[in-house]
JSON list of C-alpha atoms in Angstrom, two decimals:
[
{"chain": "A", "resi": 289, "resn": "MET", "atom": "CA", "xyz": [-48.36, -68.14, -63.09]},
{"chain": "A", "resi": 290, "resn": "SER", "atom": "CA", "xyz": [-44.83, -69.78, -63.20]},
{"chain": "A", "resi": 291, "resn": "THR", "atom": "CA", "xyz": [-44.48, -73.46, -64.21]},
{"chain": "A", "resi": 292, "resn": "PRO", "atom": "CA", "xyz": [-42.85, -75.35, -61.23]},
{"chain": "A", "resi": 293, "resn": "VAL", "atom": "CA", "xyz": [-39.18, -76.34, -61.83]},
{"chain": "A", "resi": 294, "resn": "PRO", "atom": "CA", "xyz": [-37.88, -79.98, -61.51]},
{"chain": "A", "resi": 295, "resn": "PHE", "atom": "CA", "xyz": [-35.76, -80.46, -58.23]},
{"chain": "A", "resi": 296, "resn": "SER", "atom": "CA", "xyz": [-36.59, -76.89, -56.84]},
{"chain": "A", "resi": 297, "resn": "ARG", "atom": "CA", "xyz": [-37.85, -78.62, -53.68]},
{"chain": "A", "resi": 298, "resn": "VAL", "atom": "CA", "xyz": [-35.45, -80.61, -51.51]},
{"chain": "A", "resi": 299, "resn": "LYS", "atom": "CA", "xyz": [-36.85, -83.63, -49.39]},
{"chain": "A", "resi": 300, "resn": "ILE", "atom": "CA", "xyz": [-34.78, -85.77, -47.18]},
{"chain": "A", "resi": 301, "resn": "ARG", "atom": "CA", "xyz": [-35.22, -89.44, -46.88]},
{"chain": "A", "resi": 302, "resn": "VAL", "atom": "CA", "xyz": [-33.92, -91.59, -44.11]},
{"chain": "A", "resi": 303, "resn": "GLY", "atom": "CA", "xyz": [-32.90, -95.30, -44.45]},
{"chain": "A", "resi": 304, "resn": "ALA", "atom": "CA", "xyz": [-31.35, -97.97, -42.90]},
{"chain": "A", "resi": 305, "resn": "VAL", "atom": "CA", "xyz": [-29.19, -100.84, -43.29]},
{"chain": "A", "resi": 306, "resn": "VAL", "atom": "CA", "xyz": [-30.47, -103.08, -40.47]},
{"chain": "A", "resi": 307, "resn": "PHE", "atom": "CA", "xyz": [-28.24, -105.83, -40.10]},
{"chain": "A", "resi": 308, "resn": "CYS", "atom": "CA", "xyz": [-28.73, -109.11, -38.36]},
{"chain": "A", "resi": 309, "resn": "GLY", "atom": "CA", "xyz": [-25.55, -111.09, -38.54]},
{"chain": "A", "resi": 310, "resn": "GLY", "atom": "CA", "xyz": [-24.52, -111.03, -42.02]},
{"chain": "A", "resi": 311, "resn": "ASP", "atom": "CA", "xyz": [-27.93, -110.47, -43.27]},
{"chain": "A", "resi": 312, "resn": "VAL", "atom": "CA", "xyz": [-29.95, -107.13, -43.99]},
{"chain": "A", "resi": 313, "resn": "ALA", "atom": "CA", "xyz": [-33.54, -106.32, -44.16]},
{"chain": "A", "resi": 314, "resn": "LEU", "atom": "CA", "xyz": [-34.94, -105.27, -47.60]},
{"chain": "A", "resi": 315, "resn": "ILE", "atom": "CA", "xyz": [-38.25, -104.42, -48.80]},
{"chain": "A", "resi": 316, "resn": "ARG", "atom": "CA", "xyz": [-39.06, -106.16, -52.07]},
{"chain": "A", "resi": 317, "resn": "ARG", "atom": "CA", "xyz": [-41.60, -104.95, -54.33]},
{"chain": "A", "resi": 318, "resn": "ASP", "atom": "CA", "xyz": [-42.58, -106.95, -57.47]},
{"chain": "A", "resi": 319, "resn": "ARG", "atom": "CA", "xyz": [-42.96, -104.66, -60.74]},
{"chain": "A", "resi": 320, "resn": "SER", "atom": "CA", "xyz": [-43.68, -105.31, -64.22]},
{"chain": "A", "resi": 321, "resn": "THR", "atom": "CA", "xyz": [-40.12, -105.07, -64.80]},
{"chain": "A", "resi": 322, "resn": "GLY", "atom": "CA", "xyz": [-39.14, -107.65, -62.03]},
{"chain": "A", "resi": 323, "resn": "PRO", "atom": "CA", "xyz": [-38.53, -107.39, -58.38]},
{"chain": "A", "resi": 324, "resn": "HIS", "atom": "CA", "xyz": [-37.25, -103.98, -56.74]},
{"chain": "A", "resi": 325, "resn": "TYR", "atom": "CA", "xyz": [-35.77, -103.53, -53.45]},
{"chain": "A", "resi": 326, "resn": "THR", "atom": "CA", "xyz": [-35.50, -100.75, -51.20]},
{"chain": "A", "resi": 327, "resn": "LEU", "atom": "CA", "xyz": [-33.86, -100.09, -47.67]},
{"chain": "A", "resi": 328, "resn": "PRO", "atom": "CA", "xyz": [-36.58, -99.36, -44.65]},
{"chain": "A", "resi": 329, "resn": "GLY", "atom": "CA", "xyz": [-37.14, -95.90, -44.45]},
{"chain": "A", "resi": 330, "resn": "GLY", "atom": "CA", "xyz": [-38.95, -92.91, -45.77]},
{"chain": "A", "resi": 331, "resn": "ASN", "atom": "CA", "xyz": [-39.23, -89.29, -46.00]},
{"chain": "A", "resi": 332, "resn": "VAL", "atom": "CA", "xyz": [-38.52, -87.00, -42.83]},
{"chain": "A", "resi": 333, "resn": "GLU", "atom": "CA", "xyz": [-41.88, -85.03, -42.13]},
{"chain": "A", "resi": 334, "resn": "THR", "atom": "CA", "xyz": [-42.13, -81.54, -41.46]},
{"chain": "A", "resi": 335, "resn": "GLY", "atom": "CA", "xyz": [-40.55, -80.63, -38.02]},
{"chain": "A", "resi": 336, "resn": "GLU", "atom": "CA", "xyz": [-39.49, -84.14, -37.43]},
{"chain": "A", "resi": 337, "resn": "ASP", "atom": "CA", "xyz": [-35.53, -84.48, -36.45]},
{"chain": "A", "resi": 338, "resn": "LEU", "atom": "CA", "xyz": [-33.71, -87.17, -38.31]},
{"chain": "A", "resi": 339, "resn": "LEU", "atom": "CA", "xyz": [-33.44, -89.83, -36.04]},
{"chain": "A", "resi": 340, "resn": "GLY", "atom": "CA", "xyz": [-36.89, -89.72, -34.81]},
{"chain": "A", "resi": 341, "resn": "ALA", "atom": "CA", "xyz": [-37.85, -90.02, -38.51]},
{"chain": "A", "resi": 342, "resn": "LEU", "atom": "CA", "xyz": [-35.64, -92.93, -38.79]},
{"chain": "A", "resi": 343, "resn": "ARG", "atom": "CA", "xyz": [-37.31, -94.67, -35.61]},
{"chain": "A", "resi": 344, "resn": "ARG", "atom": "CA", "xyz": [-40.66, -94.09, -36.89]},
{"chain": "A", "resi": 345, "resn": "GLU", "atom": "CA", "xyz": [-39.99, -95.14, -40.26]},
{"chain": "A", "resi": 346, "resn": "LEU", "atom": "CA", "xyz": [-38.37, -98.62, -38.76]},
{"chain": "A", "resi": 347, "resn": "ALA", "atom": "CA", "xyz": [-41.22, -98.99, -36.39]},
{"chain": "A", "resi": 348, "resn": "GLU", "atom": "CA", "xyz": [-43.77, -98.56, -39.22]},
{"chain": "A", "resi": 349, "resn": "GLU", "atom": "CA", "xyz": [-42.08, -100.83, -41.73]},
{"chain": "A", "resi": 350, "resn": "LEU", "atom": "CA", "xyz": [-40.46, -103.51, -39.57]},
{"chain": "A", "resi": 351, "resn": "ARG", "atom": "CA", "xyz": [-42.14, -103.24, -36.48]},
{"chain": "A", "resi": 352, "resn": "LEU", "atom": "CA", "xyz": [-38.84, -102.55, -34.61]},
{"chain": "A", "resi": 353, "resn": "LYS", "atom": "CA", "xyz": [-38.97, -100.89, -31.47]},
{"chain": "A", "resi": 354, "resn": "ALA", "atom": "CA", "xyz": [-36.45, -98.91, -29.56]},
{"chain": "A", "resi": 355, "resn": "GLY", "atom": "CA", "xyz": [-34.08, -100.85, -27.81]},
{"chain": "A", "resi": 356, "resn": "GLN", "atom": "CA", "xyz": [-34.27, -103.86, -30.15]},
{"chain": "A", "resi": 357, "resn": "ALA", "atom": "CA", "xyz": [-30.92, -102.64, -32.00]},
{"chain": "A", "resi": 358, "resn": "THR", "atom": "CA", "xyz": [-28.18, -100.74, -31.82]},
{"chain": "A", "resi": 359, "resn": "GLU", "atom": "CA", "xyz": [-28.15, -96.89, -32.09]},
{"chain": "A", "resi": 360, "resn": "PRO", "atom": "CA", "xyz": [-28.17, -95.79, -35.81]},
{"chain": "A", "resi": 361, "resn": "GLU", "atom": "CA", "xyz": [-24.94, -94.95, -37.33]},
{"chain": "A", "resi": 362, "resn": "LEU", "atom": "CA", "xyz": [-25.05, -92.20, -40.23]},
{"chain": "A", "resi": 363, "resn": "CYS", "atom": "CA", "xyz": [-22.86, -94.05, -43.02]},
{"chain": "A", "resi": 364, "resn": "TRP", "atom": "CA", "xyz": [-23.64, -92.87, -46.49]},
{"chain": "A", "resi": 365, "resn": "ILE", "atom": "CA", "xyz": [-25.53, -89.68, -47.93]},
{"chain": "A", "resi": 366, "resn": "GLN", "atom": "CA", "xyz": [-26.73, -89.81, -51.59]},
{"chain": "A", "resi": 367, "resn": "ASP", "atom": "CA", "xyz": [-27.99, -86.94, -53.79]},
{"chain": "A", "resi": 368, "resn": "GLN", "atom": "CA", "xyz": [-30.98, -87.93, -55.97]},
{"chain": "A", "resi": 369, "resn": "MET", "atom": "CA", "xyz": [-32.15, -85.84, -59.09]},
{"chain": "A", "resi": 370, "resn": "VAL", "atom": "CA", "xyz": [-34.28, -88.45, -60.99]},
{"chain": "A", "resi": 371, "resn": "THR", "atom": "CA", "xyz": [-37.11, -87.54, -63.62]},
{"chain": "A", "resi": 372, "resn": "ARG", "atom": "CA", "xyz": [-40.43, -89.45, -62.57]},
{"chain": "A", "resi": 373, "resn": "PRO", "atom": "CA", "xyz": [-43.82, -90.01, -64.00]},
{"chain": "A", "resi": 374, "resn": "GLY", "atom": "CA", "xyz": [-46.62, -88.02, -62.45]},
{"chain": "A", "resi": 375, "resn": "PRO", "atom": "CA", "xyz": [-48.09, -84.19, -62.49]},
{"chain": "A", "resi": 376, "resn": "THR", "atom": "CA", "xyz": [-45.97, -82.69, -59.95]},
{"chain": "A", "resi": 377, "resn": "PRO", "atom": "CA", "xyz": [-42.23, -81.80, -60.88]},
{"chain": "A", "resi": 378, "resn": "PRO", "atom": "CA", "xyz": [-39.71, -84.31, -59.20]},
{"chain": "A", "resi": 379, "resn": "PRO", "atom": "CA", "xyz": [-38.06, -83.13, -55.91]},
{"chain": "A", "resi": 380, "resn": "ARG", "atom": "CA", "xyz": [-34.20, -83.30, -55.27]},
{"chain": "A", "resi": 381, "resn": "LYS", "atom": "CA", "xyz": [-33.95, -85.67, -52.57]},
{"chain": "A", "resi": 382, "resn": "LEU", "atom": "CA", "xyz": [-31.13, -86.37, -50.15]},
{"chain": "A", "resi": 383, "resn": "HIS", "atom": "CA", "xyz": [-30.79, -89.90, -48.88]},
{"chain": "A", "resi": 384, "resn": "LEU", "atom": "CA", "xyz": [-29.26, -90.20, -45.16]},
{"chain": "A", "resi": 385, "resn": "ILE", "atom": "CA", "xyz": [-28.57, -93.82, -44.85]},
{"chain": "A", "resi": 386, "resn": "PHE", "atom": "CA", "xyz": [-27.80, -95.29, -41.36]},
{"chain": "A", "resi": 387, "resn": "ARG", "atom": "CA", "xyz": [-26.65, -98.77, -40.07]},
{"chain": "A", "resi": 388, "resn": "CYS", "atom": "CA", "xyz": [-27.76, -100.45, -37.07]},
{"chain": "A", "resi": 389, "resn": "HIS", "atom": "CA", "xyz": [-27.56, -104.01, -36.02]},
{"chain": "A", "resi": 390, "resn": "LEU", "atom": "CA", "xyz": [-30.46, -106.14, -34.24]},
{"chain": "A", "resi": 391, "resn": "PHE", "atom": "CA", "xyz": [-30.13, -107.49, -30.63]},
{"chain": "A", "resi": 392, "resn": "PRO", "atom": "CA", "xyz": [-30.25, -111.48, -30.51]},
{"chain": "A", "resi": 393, "resn": "GLY", "atom": "CA", "xyz": [-33.93, -112.74, -30.87]},
{"chain": "A", "resi": 394, "resn": "VAL", "atom": "CA", "xyz": [-35.38, -109.82, -32.23]},
{"chain": "A", "resi": 395, "resn": "ARG", "atom": "CA", "xyz": [-35.54, -110.67, -36.00]},
{"chain": "A", "resi": 396, "resn": "VAL", "atom": "CA", "xyz": [-38.06, -113.21, -35.42]},
{"chain": "A", "resi": 397, "resn": "THR", "atom": "CA", "xyz": [-40.42, -110.77, -33.76]},
{"chain": "A", "resi": 398, "resn": "LEU", "atom": "CA", "xyz": [-40.36, -108.21, -36.95]},
{"chain": "A", "resi": 399, "resn": "ALA", "atom": "CA", "xyz": [-42.78, -107.77, -39.64]},
{"chain": "A", "resi": 400, "resn": "THR", "atom": "CA", "xyz": [-42.65, -109.70, -42.60]},
{"chain": "A", "resi": 401, "resn": "VAL", "atom": "CA", "xyz": [-44.67, -107.54, -44.98]},
{"chain": "A", "resi": 402, "resn": "GLU", "atom": "CA", "xyz": [-44.80, -103.68, -45.14]},
{"chain": "A", "resi": 403, "resn": "TYR", "atom": "CA", "xyz": [-47.60, -101.90, -46.73]},
{"chain": "A", "resi": 404, "resn": "ASP", "atom": "CA", "xyz": [-46.78, -98.65, -48.77]},
{"chain": "A", "resi": 405, "resn": "GLU", "atom": "CA", "xyz": [-49.53, -96.11, -49.54]},
{"chain": "A", "resi": 406, "resn": "VAL", "atom": "CA", "xyz": [-50.09, -95.65, -53.27]},
{"chain": "A", "resi": 407, "resn": "PRO", "atom": "CA", "xyz": [-51.50, -92.44, -54.95]},
{"chain": "A", "resi": 408, "resn": "GLY", "atom": "CA", "xyz": [-55.29, -92.62, -55.16]},
{"chain": "A", "resi": 409, "resn": "GLY", "atom": "CA", "xyz": [-55.46, -94.52, -52.05]},
{"chain": "A", "resi": 410, "resn": "GLY", "atom": "CA", "xyz": [-54.74, -98.17, -51.05]},
{"chain": "A", "resi": 411, "resn": "HIS", "atom": "CA", "xyz": [-51.78, -100.07, -49.96]},
{"chain": "A", "resi": 412, "resn": "GLU", "atom": "CA", "xyz": [-49.33, -102.00, -52.05]},
{"chain": "A", "resi": 413, "resn": "PRO", "atom": "CA", "xyz": [-47.64, -104.81, -50.25]},
{"chain": "A", "resi": 414, "resn": "GLY", "atom": "CA", "xyz": [-43.82, -105.39, -50.07]},
{"chain": "A", "resi": 415, "resn": "ALA", "atom": "CA", "xyz": [-42.14, -108.49, -48.56]},
{"chain": "A", "resi": 416, "resn": "ILE", "atom": "CA", "xyz": [-39.54, -107.94, -46.02]},
{"chain": "A", "resi": 417, "resn": "GLU", "atom": "CA", "xyz": [-36.57, -110.17, -47.14]},
{"chain": "A", "resi": 418, "resn": "TRP", "atom": "CA", "xyz": [-33.47, -110.80, -45.27]},
{"chain": "A", "resi": 419, "resn": "VAL", "atom": "CA", "xyz": [-30.44, -111.24, -47.52]},
{"chain": "A", "resi": 420, "resn": "GLY", "atom": "CA", "xyz": [-26.71, -111.67, -47.14]},
{"chain": "A", "resi": 421, "resn": "TYR", "atom": "CA", "xyz": [-25.09, -108.23, -47.32]},
{"chain": "A", "resi": 422, "resn": "ARG", "atom": "CA", "xyz": [-22.51, -109.19, -49.86]},
{"chain": "A", "resi": 423, "resn": "THR", "atom": "CA", "xyz": [-25.08, -110.02, -52.63]},
{"chain": "A", "resi": 424, "resn": "THR", "atom": "CA", "xyz": [-26.68, -106.68, -52.48]},
{"chain": "A", "resi": 425, "resn": "ALA", "atom": "CA", "xyz": [-24.49, -105.40, -55.52]},
{"chain": "A", "resi": 426, "resn": "GLU", "atom": "CA", "xyz": [-26.19, -107.76, -57.60]},
{"chain": "A", "resi": 427, "resn": "LEU", "atom": "CA", "xyz": [-29.84, -106.56, -56.56]},
{"chain": "A", "resi": 428, "resn": "PRO", "atom": "CA", "xyz": [-31.83, -103.79, -57.98]},
{"chain": "A", "resi": 429, "resn": "LEU", "atom": "CA", "xyz": [-31.60, -101.85, -54.66]},
{"chain": "A", "resi": 430, "resn": "PHE", "atom": "CA", "xyz": [-32.68, -98.25, -54.11]},
{"chain": "A", "resi": 431, "resn": "PRO", "atom": "CA", "xyz": [-30.86, -96.01, -53.00]},
{"chain": "A", "resi": 432, "resn": "LEU", "atom": "CA", "xyz": [-27.96, -97.07, -54.86]},
{"chain": "A", "resi": 433, "resn": "VAL", "atom": "CA", "xyz": [-26.06, -98.65, -52.11]},
{"chain": "A", "resi": 434, "resn": "GLY", "atom": "CA", "xyz": [-25.44, -102.44, -52.98]},
{"chain": "A", "resi": 435, "resn": "GLY", "atom": "CA", "xyz": [-21.94, -101.89, -54.25]},
{"chain": "A", "resi": 436, "resn": "VAL", "atom": "CA", "xyz": [-20.55, -99.99, -51.27]},
{"chain": "A", "resi": 437, "resn": "LEU", "atom": "CA", "xyz": [-22.70, -102.19, -48.79]},
{"chain": "A", "resi": 438, "resn": "SER", "atom": "CA", "xyz": [-21.38, -105.54, -50.27]},
{"chain": "A", "resi": 439, "resn": "ALA", "atom": "CA", "xyz": [-17.88, -104.28, -50.33]},
{"chain": "A", "resi": 440, "resn": "LEU", "atom": "CA", "xyz": [-17.68, -103.97, -46.51]},
{"chain": "A", "resi": 441, "resn": "PRO", "atom": "CA", "xyz": [-15.11, -106.57, -45.10]},
{"chain": "A", "resi": 442, "resn": "HIS", "atom": "CA", "xyz": [-17.77, -107.20, -42.44]},
{"chain": "A", "resi": 443, "resn": "PRO", "atom": "CA", "xyz": [-20.91, -105.62, -40.92]},
{"chain": "A", "resi": 444, "resn": "GLN", "atom": "CA", "xyz": [-19.39, -103.65, -38.33]},
{"chain": "A", "resi": 445, "resn": "ALA", "atom": "CA", "xyz": [-16.46, -102.03, -40.92]},
{"chain": "A", "resi": 446, "resn": "PRO", "atom": "CA", "xyz": [-15.79, -98.42, -41.00]},
{"chain": "A", "resi": 447, "resn": "VAL", "atom": "CA", "xyz": [-17.43, -97.11, -44.17]},
{"chain": "A", "resi": 448, "resn": "GLY", "atom": "CA", "xyz": [-14.99, -94.50, -45.19]},
{"chain": "A", "resi": 449, "resn": "ASN", "atom": "CA", "xyz": [-16.21, -91.72, -47.59]},
{"chain": "A", "resi": 450, "resn": "PRO", "atom": "CA", "xyz": [-19.82, -91.27, -46.74]},
{"chain": "A", "resi": 451, "resn": "TRP", "atom": "CA", "xyz": [-20.52, -89.37, -50.08]},
{"chain": "A", "resi": 452, "resn": "LEU", "atom": "CA", "xyz": [-22.02, -91.85, -52.92]},
{"chain": "A", "resi": 453, "resn": "ALA", "atom": "CA", "xyz": [-22.21, -91.01, -56.60]},
{"chain": "A", "resi": 454, "resn": "PRO", "atom": "CA", "xyz": [-25.49, -89.21, -57.13]},
{"chain": "A", "resi": 455, "resn": "ILE", "atom": "CA", "xyz": [-28.53, -90.81, -58.21]},
{"chain": "A", "resi": 456, "resn": "THR", "atom": "CA", "xyz": [-29.51, -89.25, -61.64]},
{"chain": "A", "resi": 457, "resn": "ASP", "atom": "CA", "xyz": [-31.32, -90.23, -64.90]},
{"chain": "A", "resi": 458, "resn": "ALA", "atom": "CA", "xyz": [-28.12, -91.63, -66.20]},
{"chain": "A", "resi": 459, "resn": "THR", "atom": "CA", "xyz": [-27.71, -94.08, -63.30]},
{"chain": "A", "resi": 460, "resn": "TYR", "atom": "CA", "xyz": [-31.44, -94.78, -62.43]},
{"chain": "A", "resi": 461, "resn": "THR", "atom": "CA", "xyz": [-34.71, -95.38, -64.26]},
{"chain": "A", "resi": 462, "resn": "TRP", "atom": "CA", "xyz": [-37.64, -94.64, -62.19]},
{"chain": "A", "resi": 463, "resn": "VAL", "atom": "CA", "xyz": [-39.59, -97.83, -61.77]}
]
């Protein structure tokens, strides 16, 4: 019997920078090391198309319905190979990060808390926070898009090169 090799499986995660004016929706989870922020999104399920997965995740996490925001635009791609605790070897993960903009009046209808499943059952709450996109470089944000996001001259600005520096054990510590 062979030992599973780290990063021998590849998972795809879709996430979104959801704009409302100059603010973006982030999910904050409080850890022993302090707050940790993530973009709304999640893993693509077997047989699921990418935009379908993104729409499902935004509906689950933000209660964002089809037609309440602009069509998602793929902006950044980030490769991840990070060691993590647990009995299974970590997968390599490709993060596909989209951008969309809410239509007027939608933000007040969205969720304020998101519940993430945790190993062994149960759910961990995460607060939906709206923060100014220019402050994201200062936050512990995953995937590591805070720098490129905060550097945009305006929320609709072209993003340029979609390839972000990879996430590795040298650039990220699993929380």
